[in-house]
Amino acid sequence: MRSDPGAIINQISLRNGHPGEGLSHTSFSNDLCPRPLSDNKFKDLSFYVVRDDLLHPVLNGNKARKLDAVMPILQENSVTDVVTCGGCQSAHAAAVAVACSERGIRPHLLLRGEQPEISTGYNLISMLYGDITYIPRSEYAKRDEMLSMHASLVGGQDGSVIFTIVLDAGTGTTAVGLAIGAVCLGLQKKEKVLISDFKRICEPKYQASALNGLDDGMVQWVDRIYPRRFGRVKKGEAEMCRHIARQTGILLDPIYTLAAWEHAVCLCRPEAEDRSNVIMLHTGGTLNMFGLAQRYKPHFQV
């Protein structure tokens, strides 16, 4: 478990810019000594960023939080090896490799597809910390069988104040985890989540049952401001990440955290409905920029 579960909080102030003009016409400033949330009565245009991306030098913020709960269980049960899987640039696989290695547990990573010519980003971290096996896509499609077979090879047959929280989500597990935490603490809040594939993959009845009937509208799935296919970078998004990084010192990635930033900006404007103190949870993901820069070279040329 982390000795200090807290995270740095930055306050981002907006200048210029109007609704509908996009972020390129908006200037940002980063107040490293933010005013207390209780003192910010919507007098200025600003929102807060919880810097979970700084929890660990390598792990993603949300991955660090999830593994912080899992790793002690593995240690208590004297687990020696962990087998997991993911894509070639899987943030999950890299996080598991780092977290396991830090605790003396051997990580075995099954990565989909072929070994890249040049290892970079999360793939490089996975290679440095874990034991990688590249799995053909046809075999990877049968994930349960694949994991079971490789686990057997490793371990043998026997096995051994009103706030609006904004985050981007792929599977939605981070959002559900936050909501469950709020329920356990008795916080009757609502959490806005930018969702990509979760609503398409999971039927409404499964979304509702994810909280075992405790949802009560706490998690509100909202569409991205700019719809996209997962993993695709659109024109201008890399430049927007540079724009924000230069003005605030906060590095975003085009796939996830930029979308959360865009929504946080909209929610803190005067014309926003149900105005409240807006908190964006920065979940990390910046190592993904290395892989994106290779895949989408024109977007990253100065």
Tab-separated table of N, CA and C in Angstrom, residues 4-8 50-62 64-65 282-284:
chain	number	residue	atom	x	y	z
A	4	ASP	N	1.523	7.273	1.397
A	4	ASP	CA	0.781	8.532	1.298
A	4	ASP	C	-0.106	8.478	0.063
A	5	PRO	N	-1.415	8.277	0.241
A	5	PRO	CA	-2.315	8.149	-0.914
A	5	PRO	C	-2.672	9.478	-1.556
A	6	GLY	N	-2.191	10.583	-0.993
A	6	GLY	CA	-2.556	11.896	-1.513
A	6	GLY	C	-1.858	12.218	-2.820
A	7	ALA	N	-2.330	13.260	-3.486
A	7	ALA	CA	-1.745	13.703	-4.751
A	7	ALA	C	-1.697	15.224	-4.773
A	8	ILE	N	-0.764	15.764	-5.552
A	8	ILE	CA	-0.663	17.208	-5.735
A	8	ILE	C	-1.904	17.715	-6.462
A	50	VAL	N	-6.194	17.001	-10.218
A	50	VAL	CA	-5.571	16.099	-9.248
A	50	VAL	C	-4.484	15.324	-9.983
A	51	ARG	N	-3.225	15.536	-9.596
A	51	ARG	CA	-2.095	15.021	-10.355
A	51	ARG	C	-1.760	13.573	-9.997
A	52	ASP	N	-2.686	12.685	-10.275
A	52	ASP	CA	-2.399	11.268	-10.081
A	52	ASP	C	-1.331	10.782	-11.055
A	53	ASP	N	-1.078	11.566	-12.110
A	53	ASP	CA	-0.023	11.191	-13.051
A	53	ASP	C	1.360	11.292	-12.416
A	54	LEU	N	1.466	11.954	-11.249
A	54	LEU	CA	2.747	12.112	-10.562
A	54	LEU	C	2.920	11.144	-9.395
A	55	LEU	N	2.008	10.205	-9.231
A	55	LEU	CA	2.100	9.262	-8.114
A	55	LEU	C	3.339	8.378	-8.214
A	56	HIS	N	3.751	8.091	-9.434
A	56	HIS	CA	4.864	7.168	-9.661
A	56	HIS	C	5.591	7.620	-10.919
A	57	PRO	N	6.907	7.505	-10.973
A	57	PRO	CA	7.635	7.983	-12.156
A	57	PRO	C	7.323	7.227	-13.441
A	58	VAL	N	6.795	6.023	-13.338
A	58	VAL	CA	6.518	5.218	-14.532
A	58	VAL	C	5.055	4.817	-14.628
A	59	LEU	N	4.458	4.385	-13.524
A	59	LEU	CA	3.083	3.882	-13.559
A	59	LEU	C	2.098	4.989	-13.876
A	60	ASN	N	1.075	4.657	-14.662
A	60	ASN	CA	-0.054	5.564	-14.852
A	60	ASN	C	-0.736	5.822	-13.519
A	61	GLY	N	-1.366	6.976	-13.384
A	61	GLY	CA	-2.048	7.289	-12.140
A	61	GLY	C	-3.126	6.293	-11.789
A	62	ASN	N	-4.013	5.997	-12.751
A	62	ASN	CA	-5.096	5.067	-12.432
A	62	ASN	C	-4.582	3.645	-12.243
A	64	ALA	N	-1.643	2.908	-10.958
A	64	ALA	CA	-1.025	2.894	-9.630
A	64	ALA	C	-2.080	2.725	-8.547
A	65	ARG	N	-3.221	3.391	-8.708
A	65	ARG	CA	-4.300	3.282	-7.720
A	65	ARG	C	-4.855	1.854	-7.677
A	282	HIS	N	-6.215	13.548	-13.319
A	282	HIS	CA	-5.204	13.258	-14.337
A	282	HIS	C	-4.698	11.844	-14.098
A	283	THR	N	-5.066	10.921	-14.974
A	283	THR	CA	-4.757	9.508	-14.764
A	283	THR	C	-3.449	9.072	-15.401
A	284	GLY	N	-2.685	10.023	-15.945
A	284	GLY	CA	-1.397	9.659	-16.528
A	284	GLY	C	-1.505	9.371	-18.011
